[in-house]
Tab-separated table of C-alpha atoms in Angstrom:
chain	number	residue	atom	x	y	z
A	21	UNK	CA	-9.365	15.219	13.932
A	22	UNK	CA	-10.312	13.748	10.424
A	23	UNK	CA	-8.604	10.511	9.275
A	24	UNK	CA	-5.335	11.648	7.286
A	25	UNK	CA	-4.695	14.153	10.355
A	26	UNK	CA	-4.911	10.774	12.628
A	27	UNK	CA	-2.711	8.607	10.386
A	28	UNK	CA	-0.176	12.053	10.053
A	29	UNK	CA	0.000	11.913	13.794
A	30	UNK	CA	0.183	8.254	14.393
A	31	UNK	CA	2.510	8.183	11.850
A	32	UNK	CA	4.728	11.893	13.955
A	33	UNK	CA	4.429	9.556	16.629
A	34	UNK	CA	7.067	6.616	16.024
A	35	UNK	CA	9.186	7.793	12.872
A	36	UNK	CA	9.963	5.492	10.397
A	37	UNK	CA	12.448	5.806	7.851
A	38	UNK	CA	11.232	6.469	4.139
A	39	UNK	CA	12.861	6.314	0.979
A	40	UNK	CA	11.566	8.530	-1.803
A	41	UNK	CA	13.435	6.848	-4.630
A	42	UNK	CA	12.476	9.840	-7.571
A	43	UNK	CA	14.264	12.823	-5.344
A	44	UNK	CA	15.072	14.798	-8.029
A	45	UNK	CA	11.097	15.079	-9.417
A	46	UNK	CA	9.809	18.099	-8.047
A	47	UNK	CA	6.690	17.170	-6.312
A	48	UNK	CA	8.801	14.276	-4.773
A	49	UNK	CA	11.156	17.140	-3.000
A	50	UNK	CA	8.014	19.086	-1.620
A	51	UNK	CA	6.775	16.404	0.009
A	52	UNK	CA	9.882	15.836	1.160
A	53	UNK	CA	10.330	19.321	2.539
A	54	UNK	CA	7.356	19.265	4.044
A	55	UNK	CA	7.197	15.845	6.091
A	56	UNK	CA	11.023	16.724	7.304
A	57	UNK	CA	9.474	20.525	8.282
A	58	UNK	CA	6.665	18.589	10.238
A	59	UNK	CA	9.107	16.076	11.289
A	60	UNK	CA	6.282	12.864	10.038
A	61	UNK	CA	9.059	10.910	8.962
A	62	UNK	CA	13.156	10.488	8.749
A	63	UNK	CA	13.564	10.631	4.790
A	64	UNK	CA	16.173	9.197	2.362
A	65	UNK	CA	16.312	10.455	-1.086
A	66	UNK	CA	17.880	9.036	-3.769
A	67	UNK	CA	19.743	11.165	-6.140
A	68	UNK	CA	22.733	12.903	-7.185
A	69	UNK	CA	23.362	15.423	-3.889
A	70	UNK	CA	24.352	18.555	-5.825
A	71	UNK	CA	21.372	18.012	-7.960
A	72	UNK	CA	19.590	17.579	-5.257
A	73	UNK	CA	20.669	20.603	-3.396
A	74	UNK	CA	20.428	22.888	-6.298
A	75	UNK	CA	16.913	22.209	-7.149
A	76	UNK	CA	16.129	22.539	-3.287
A	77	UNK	CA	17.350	26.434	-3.237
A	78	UNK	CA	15.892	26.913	-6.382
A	79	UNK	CA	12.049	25.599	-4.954
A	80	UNK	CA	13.096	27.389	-1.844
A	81	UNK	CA	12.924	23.963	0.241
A	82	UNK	CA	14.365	24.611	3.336
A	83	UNK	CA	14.229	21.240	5.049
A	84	UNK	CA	15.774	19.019	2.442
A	85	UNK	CA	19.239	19.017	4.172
A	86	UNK	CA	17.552	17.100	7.038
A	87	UNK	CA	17.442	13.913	4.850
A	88	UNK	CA	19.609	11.461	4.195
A	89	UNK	CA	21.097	11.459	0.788
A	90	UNK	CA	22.351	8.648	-1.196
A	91	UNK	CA	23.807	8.912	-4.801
A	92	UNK	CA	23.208	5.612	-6.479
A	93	UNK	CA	26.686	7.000	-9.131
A	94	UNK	CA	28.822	6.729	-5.717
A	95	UNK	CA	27.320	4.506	-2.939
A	96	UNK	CA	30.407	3.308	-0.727
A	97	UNK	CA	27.639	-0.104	-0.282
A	98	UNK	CA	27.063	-0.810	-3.790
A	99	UNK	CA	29.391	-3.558	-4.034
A	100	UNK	CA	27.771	-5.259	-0.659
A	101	UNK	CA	24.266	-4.894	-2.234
A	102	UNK	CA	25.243	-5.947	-5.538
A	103	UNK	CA	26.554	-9.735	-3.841
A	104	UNK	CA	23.583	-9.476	-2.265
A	105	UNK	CA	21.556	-9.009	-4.922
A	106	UNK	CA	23.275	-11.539	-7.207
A	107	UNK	CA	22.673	-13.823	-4.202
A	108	UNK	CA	19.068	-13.580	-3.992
A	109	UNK	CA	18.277	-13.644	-7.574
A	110	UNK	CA	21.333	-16.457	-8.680
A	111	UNK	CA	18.365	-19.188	-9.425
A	112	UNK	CA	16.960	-16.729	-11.725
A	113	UNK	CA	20.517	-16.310	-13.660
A	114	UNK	CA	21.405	-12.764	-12.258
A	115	UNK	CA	24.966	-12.327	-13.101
A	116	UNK	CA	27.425	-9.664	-10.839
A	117	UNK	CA	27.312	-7.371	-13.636
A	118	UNK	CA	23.832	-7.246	-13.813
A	119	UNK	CA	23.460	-6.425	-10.283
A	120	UNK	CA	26.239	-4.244	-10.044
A	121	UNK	CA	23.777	-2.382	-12.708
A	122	UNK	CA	20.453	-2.373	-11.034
A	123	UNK	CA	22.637	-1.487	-7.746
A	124	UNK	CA	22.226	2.177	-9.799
A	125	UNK	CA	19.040	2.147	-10.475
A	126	UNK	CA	16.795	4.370	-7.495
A	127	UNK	CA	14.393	1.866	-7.464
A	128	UNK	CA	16.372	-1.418	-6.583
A	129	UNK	CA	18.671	0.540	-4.835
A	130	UNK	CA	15.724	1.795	-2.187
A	131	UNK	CA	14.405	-1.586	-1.682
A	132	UNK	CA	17.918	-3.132	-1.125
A	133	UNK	CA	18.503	-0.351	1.488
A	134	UNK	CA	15.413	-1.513	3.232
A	135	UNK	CA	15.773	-5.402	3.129
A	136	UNK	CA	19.235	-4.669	4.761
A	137	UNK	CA	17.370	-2.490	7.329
A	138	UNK	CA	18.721	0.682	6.263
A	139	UNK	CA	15.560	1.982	5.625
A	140	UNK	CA	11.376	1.048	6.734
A	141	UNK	CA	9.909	1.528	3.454
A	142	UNK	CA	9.876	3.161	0.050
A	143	UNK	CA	7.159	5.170	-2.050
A	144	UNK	CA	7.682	6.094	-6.002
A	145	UNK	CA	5.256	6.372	-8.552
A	146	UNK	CA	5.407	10.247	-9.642
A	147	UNK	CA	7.578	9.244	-12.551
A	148	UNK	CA	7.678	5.306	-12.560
A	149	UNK	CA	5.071	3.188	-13.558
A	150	UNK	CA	3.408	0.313	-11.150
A	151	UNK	CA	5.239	-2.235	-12.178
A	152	UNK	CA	9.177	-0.484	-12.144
A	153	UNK	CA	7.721	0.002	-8.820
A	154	UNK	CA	6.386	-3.984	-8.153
A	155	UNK	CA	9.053	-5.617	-9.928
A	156	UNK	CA	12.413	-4.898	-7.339
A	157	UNK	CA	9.874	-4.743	-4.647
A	158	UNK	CA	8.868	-8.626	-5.214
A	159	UNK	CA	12.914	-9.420	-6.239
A	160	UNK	CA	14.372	-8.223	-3.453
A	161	UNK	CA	11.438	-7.819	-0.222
A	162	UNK	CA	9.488	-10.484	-1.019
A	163	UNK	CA	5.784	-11.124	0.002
A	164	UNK	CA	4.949	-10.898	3.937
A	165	UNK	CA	5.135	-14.748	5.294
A	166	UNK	CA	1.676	-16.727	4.193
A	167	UNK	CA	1.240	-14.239	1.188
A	168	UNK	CA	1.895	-15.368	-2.241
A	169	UNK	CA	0.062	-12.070	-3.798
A	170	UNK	CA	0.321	-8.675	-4.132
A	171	UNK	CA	-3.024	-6.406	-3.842
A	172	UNK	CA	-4.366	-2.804	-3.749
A	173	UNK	CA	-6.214	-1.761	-1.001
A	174	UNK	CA	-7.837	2.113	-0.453
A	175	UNK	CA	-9.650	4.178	1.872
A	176	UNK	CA	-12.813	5.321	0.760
A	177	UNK	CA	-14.053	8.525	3.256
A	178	UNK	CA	-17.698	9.059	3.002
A	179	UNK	CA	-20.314	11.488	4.200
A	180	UNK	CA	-22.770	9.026	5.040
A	181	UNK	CA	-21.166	8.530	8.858
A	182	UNK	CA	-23.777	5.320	8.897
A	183	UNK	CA	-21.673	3.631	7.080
A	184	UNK	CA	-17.969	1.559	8.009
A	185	UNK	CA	-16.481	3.267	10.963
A	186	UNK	CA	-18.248	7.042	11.035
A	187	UNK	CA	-18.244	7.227	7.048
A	188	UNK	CA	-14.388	4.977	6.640
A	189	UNK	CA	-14.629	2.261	4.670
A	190	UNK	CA	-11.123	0.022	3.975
A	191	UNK	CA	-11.777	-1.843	0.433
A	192	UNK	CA	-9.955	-4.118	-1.988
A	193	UNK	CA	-8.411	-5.358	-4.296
A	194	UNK	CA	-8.536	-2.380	-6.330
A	195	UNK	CA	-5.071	-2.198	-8.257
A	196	UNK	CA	-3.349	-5.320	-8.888
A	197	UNK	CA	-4.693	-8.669	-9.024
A	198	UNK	CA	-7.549	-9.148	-12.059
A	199	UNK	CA	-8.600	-12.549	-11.419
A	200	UNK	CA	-8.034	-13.625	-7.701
A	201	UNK	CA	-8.753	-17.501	-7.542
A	202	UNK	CA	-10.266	-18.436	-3.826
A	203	UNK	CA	-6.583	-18.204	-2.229
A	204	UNK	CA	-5.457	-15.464	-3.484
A	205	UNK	CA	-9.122	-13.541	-2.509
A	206	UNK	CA	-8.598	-14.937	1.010
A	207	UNK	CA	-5.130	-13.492	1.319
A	208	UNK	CA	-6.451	-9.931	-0.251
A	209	UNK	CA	-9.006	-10.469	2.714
A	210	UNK	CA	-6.856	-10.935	5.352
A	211	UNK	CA	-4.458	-8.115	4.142
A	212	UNK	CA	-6.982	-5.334	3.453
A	213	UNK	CA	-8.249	-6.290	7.092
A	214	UNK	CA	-4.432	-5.662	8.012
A	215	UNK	CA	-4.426	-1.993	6.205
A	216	UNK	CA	-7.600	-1.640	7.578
A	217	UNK	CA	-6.339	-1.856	11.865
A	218	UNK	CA	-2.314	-0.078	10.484
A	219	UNK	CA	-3.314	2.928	8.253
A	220	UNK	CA	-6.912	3.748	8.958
A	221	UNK	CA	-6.474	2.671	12.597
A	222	UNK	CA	-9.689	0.147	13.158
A	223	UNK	CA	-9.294	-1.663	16.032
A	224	UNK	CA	-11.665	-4.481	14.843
A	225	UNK	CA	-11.609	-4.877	11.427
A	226	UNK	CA	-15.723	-6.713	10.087
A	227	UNK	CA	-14.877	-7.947	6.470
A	228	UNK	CA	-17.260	-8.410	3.758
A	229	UNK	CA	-16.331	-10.805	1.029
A	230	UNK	CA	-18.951	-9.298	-1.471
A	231	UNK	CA	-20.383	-10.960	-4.493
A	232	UNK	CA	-24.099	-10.148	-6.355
A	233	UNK	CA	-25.465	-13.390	-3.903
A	234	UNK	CA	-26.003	-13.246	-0.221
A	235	UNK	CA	-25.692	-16.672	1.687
A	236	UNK	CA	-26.916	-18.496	-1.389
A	237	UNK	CA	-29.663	-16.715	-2.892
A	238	UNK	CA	-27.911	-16.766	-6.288
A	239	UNK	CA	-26.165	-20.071	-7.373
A	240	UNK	CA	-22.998	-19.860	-9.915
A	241	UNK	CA	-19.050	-20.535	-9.646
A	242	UNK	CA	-17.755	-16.700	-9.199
A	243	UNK	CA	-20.111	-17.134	-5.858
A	244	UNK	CA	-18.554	-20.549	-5.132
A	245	UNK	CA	-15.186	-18.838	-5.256
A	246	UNK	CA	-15.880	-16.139	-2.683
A	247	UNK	CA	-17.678	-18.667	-0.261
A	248	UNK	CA	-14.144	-21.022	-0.585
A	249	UNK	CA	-12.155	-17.490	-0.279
A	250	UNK	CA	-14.144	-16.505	3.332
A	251	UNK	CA	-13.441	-20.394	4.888
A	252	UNK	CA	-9.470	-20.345	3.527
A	253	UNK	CA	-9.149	-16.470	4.819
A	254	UNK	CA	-11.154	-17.915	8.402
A	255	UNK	CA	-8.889	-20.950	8.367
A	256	UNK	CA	-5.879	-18.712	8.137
A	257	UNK	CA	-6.556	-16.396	10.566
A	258	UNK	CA	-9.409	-17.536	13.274
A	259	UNK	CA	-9.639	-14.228	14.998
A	260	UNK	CA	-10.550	-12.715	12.042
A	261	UNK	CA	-13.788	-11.307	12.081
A	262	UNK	CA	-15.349	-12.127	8.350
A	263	UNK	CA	-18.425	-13.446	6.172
A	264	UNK	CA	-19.254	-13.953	2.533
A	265	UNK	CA	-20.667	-14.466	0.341
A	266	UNK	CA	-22.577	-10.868	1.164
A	267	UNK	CA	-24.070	-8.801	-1.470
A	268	UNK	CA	-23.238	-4.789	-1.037
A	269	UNK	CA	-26.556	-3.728	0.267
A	270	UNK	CA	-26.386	-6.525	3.078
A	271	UNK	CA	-22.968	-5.769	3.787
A	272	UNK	CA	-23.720	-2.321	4.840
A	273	UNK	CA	-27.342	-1.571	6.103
A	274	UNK	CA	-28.194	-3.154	9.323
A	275	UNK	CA	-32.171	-3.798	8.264
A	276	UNK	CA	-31.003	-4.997	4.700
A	277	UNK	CA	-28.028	-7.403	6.511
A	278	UNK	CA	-30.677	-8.592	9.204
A	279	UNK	CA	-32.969	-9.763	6.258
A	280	UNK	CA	-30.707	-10.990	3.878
A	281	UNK	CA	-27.828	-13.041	6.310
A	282	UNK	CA	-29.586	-13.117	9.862
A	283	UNK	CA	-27.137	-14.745	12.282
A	284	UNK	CA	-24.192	-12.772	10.950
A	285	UNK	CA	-22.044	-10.818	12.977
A	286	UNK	CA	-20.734	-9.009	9.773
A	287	UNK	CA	-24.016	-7.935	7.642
A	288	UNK	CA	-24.881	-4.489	7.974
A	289	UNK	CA	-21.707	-3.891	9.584
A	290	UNK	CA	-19.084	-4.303	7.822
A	291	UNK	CA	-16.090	-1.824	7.651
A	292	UNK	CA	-13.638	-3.717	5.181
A	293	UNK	CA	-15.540	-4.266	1.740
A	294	UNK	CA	-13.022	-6.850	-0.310
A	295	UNK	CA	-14.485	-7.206	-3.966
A	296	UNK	CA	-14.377	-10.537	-5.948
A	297	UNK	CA	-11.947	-9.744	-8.530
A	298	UNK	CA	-10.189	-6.394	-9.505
A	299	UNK	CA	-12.586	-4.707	-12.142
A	300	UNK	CA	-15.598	-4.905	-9.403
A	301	UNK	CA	-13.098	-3.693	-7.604
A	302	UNK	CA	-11.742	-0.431	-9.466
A	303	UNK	CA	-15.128	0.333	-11.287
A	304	UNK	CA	-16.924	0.157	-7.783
A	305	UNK	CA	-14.607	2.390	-5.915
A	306	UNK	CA	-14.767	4.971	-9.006
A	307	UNK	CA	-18.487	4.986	-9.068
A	308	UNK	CA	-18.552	5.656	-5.078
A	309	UNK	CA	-16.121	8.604	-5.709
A	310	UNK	CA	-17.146	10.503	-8.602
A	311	UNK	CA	-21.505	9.685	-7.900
A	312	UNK	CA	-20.875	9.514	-4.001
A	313	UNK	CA	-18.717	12.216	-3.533
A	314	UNK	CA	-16.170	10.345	-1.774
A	315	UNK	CA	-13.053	10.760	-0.861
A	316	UNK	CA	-10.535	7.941	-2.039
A	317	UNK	CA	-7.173	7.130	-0.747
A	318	UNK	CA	-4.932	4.937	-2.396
A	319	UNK	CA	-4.071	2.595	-3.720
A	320	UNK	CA	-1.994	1.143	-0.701
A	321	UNK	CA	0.138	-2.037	-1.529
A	322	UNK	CA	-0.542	-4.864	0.630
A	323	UNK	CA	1.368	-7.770	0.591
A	324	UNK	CA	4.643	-6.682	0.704
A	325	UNK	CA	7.242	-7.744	3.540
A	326	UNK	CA	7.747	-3.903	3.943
A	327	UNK	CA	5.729	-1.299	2.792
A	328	UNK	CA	6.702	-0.207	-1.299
A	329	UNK	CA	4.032	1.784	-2.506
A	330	UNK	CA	3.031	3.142	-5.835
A	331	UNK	CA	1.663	6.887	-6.794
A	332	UNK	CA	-0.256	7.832	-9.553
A	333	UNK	CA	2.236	9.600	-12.091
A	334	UNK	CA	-0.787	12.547	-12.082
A	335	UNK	CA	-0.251	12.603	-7.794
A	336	UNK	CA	-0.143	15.827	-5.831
A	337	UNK	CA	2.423	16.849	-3.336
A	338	UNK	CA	-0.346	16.346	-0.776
A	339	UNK	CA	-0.438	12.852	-2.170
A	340	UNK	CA	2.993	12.197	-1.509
A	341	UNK	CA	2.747	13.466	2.056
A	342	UNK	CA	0.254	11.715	2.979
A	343	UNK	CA	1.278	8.754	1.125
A	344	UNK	CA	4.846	8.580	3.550
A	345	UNK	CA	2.330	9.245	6.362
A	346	UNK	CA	0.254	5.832	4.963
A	347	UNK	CA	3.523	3.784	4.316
A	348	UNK	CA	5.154	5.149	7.748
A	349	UNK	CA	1.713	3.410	9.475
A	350	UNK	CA	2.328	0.636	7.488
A	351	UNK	CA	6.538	0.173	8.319
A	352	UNK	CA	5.115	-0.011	12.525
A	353	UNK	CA	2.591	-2.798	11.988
A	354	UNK	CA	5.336	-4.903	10.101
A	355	UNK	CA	7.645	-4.751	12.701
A	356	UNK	CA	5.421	-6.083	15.309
């Protein structure tokens, strides 16, 4: 069983309960149909129902009137979430009106279902961009306790098995955060560790904080940063299993890692790669898929109280599958 057929199954195993905000956008309702048909996930869409409905017969969807359907025009809890929302965002000079408004909007309207526990998390992208996504996300969930930032972790699946767990590699921040200063980087350590053990199922996570020096053998402040990251991320959680700073090379090859950092319980074999600031980050990961031929899944928001992740607005309907598969894996570990 390859990875995405183990997260689909962990994810079969305990349902969660997903909102797919952009119900009406016609990859959104395949997936949909087909994670209802496999029965991956309880699913609430967000639309008009005859809309809905009709565009369902017309695909020839057959599952879609196993999900829950709320119209943000006629939602008997509007008025409940609006208070709520003019509540939680009153310091920021939200009036009623204006949150009677957003109340309608898919997007604020899934994550308000979910911070009242209506729902376990929420995936859009296919026709929003990343931060329509972000923004109601941050307003309404919050960050998870101890996390002040929001990153983008992925799964990179390679054919060298030597490498991460049997060719699985968890990395990040790809997505967000351009300029992590030695806080932030710890959190993004500690988080794409967490994505690491909920969605690609690692029971220990071994984190590499990379940088171009290993254990001093290049002097200058971007190193500095990454050593300060790896003690805050070690102070914050001690069972953590982590080192920096760690060039690539001695993050992954046990000869290379026994030369470069002996002593270390992480070089050569690392499994979580977390890159000093986003560009490394998103060039890196591009490089290793289009040169490397690997596979890349993601991003995955980390961060977030409950899971709210973003699609690419070019995504697949395998994407979205997979992606409620991802965020279902996700909705478990929060709860515990």
């Amino acid at each position: 069983m390859d990875l995405l057929q183990q997260i689909v199954a962990r994810a079969k195993s305990n349902k969660q309960r997903i909102v797919l905000p952009e119900a009406t956008e016609e990859r959104t309702l395949r997936a949909a149909d087909r994670v209802l048909a496999e029965d991956i996930a309880d699913i609430i869409l967000i639309g008009n129902p005859d809309e809905i409905k009709k565009l369902a017969a017309e695909w020839g969807l057959n599952c879609v009137d196993k999900a829950t359907i709320i119209d943000p025009e006629n939602n008997p809890k509007s008025e409940e979430y609006a208070q709520l929302l003019a509540e939680l965002r009153k310091k920021k000079g939200m009036t009623i009106e204006q949150a009677r408004e957003l109340m309608k909007n898919p997007l604020y309207l899934g994550c308000m279902i979910i911070k009242t526990e209506g729902a376990d998390g929420q995936i859009s992208g296919a026709l929003s961009t990343t931060g329509d996504t972000l923004r109601p996300a941050l307003q309404i969930i919050k960050c998870a306790p101890g996390i002040t930032c929001v990153s983008g972790g992925l799964l990179l699946i390679s054919k060298e098995k030597q490498y991460g767990e049997d060719g699985v590699l968890v990395v990040g921040d790809v997505a967000v955060t351009p300029m992590p200063d030695a806080q932030q980087l710890s959190q993004i350590a500690i988080c794409t560790a967490q994505t690491a053990k909920s969605v690609a199922g690692f029971a220990e996570p071994r984190v590499a904080m990379l940088s171009f020096s290993t254990k001093g053998s290049a002097k200058h402040e971007v190193c500095d940063k990454v050593i300060e990251a790896t003690r805050l991320a070690k102070e914050a959680a001690p069972d953590l299993k982590i080192d920096g700073e760690l060039q690539a090379d001695a993050a992954l090859v046990p000869s290379v890692g026994a030369k470069k950092a002996p002593g270390s319980d992480i070089a050569g074999k690392a499994n979580v790669l977390v890159f000093p600031n986003l560009e490394v980050g998103n060039i890196g990961y591009k490089l290793v898929q289009r040169l490397g031929d690997a596979i890349a899944i993601g991003p995955i928001l980390q961060g977030i109280a409950r899971p709210v992740n973003d699609l690419s607005r070019g995504c697949s309907v395998d994407d979205i599958y997979y992606m409620v598969a991802i965020t279902a894996c996700q909705a478990m570990d929060a709860k515990k």
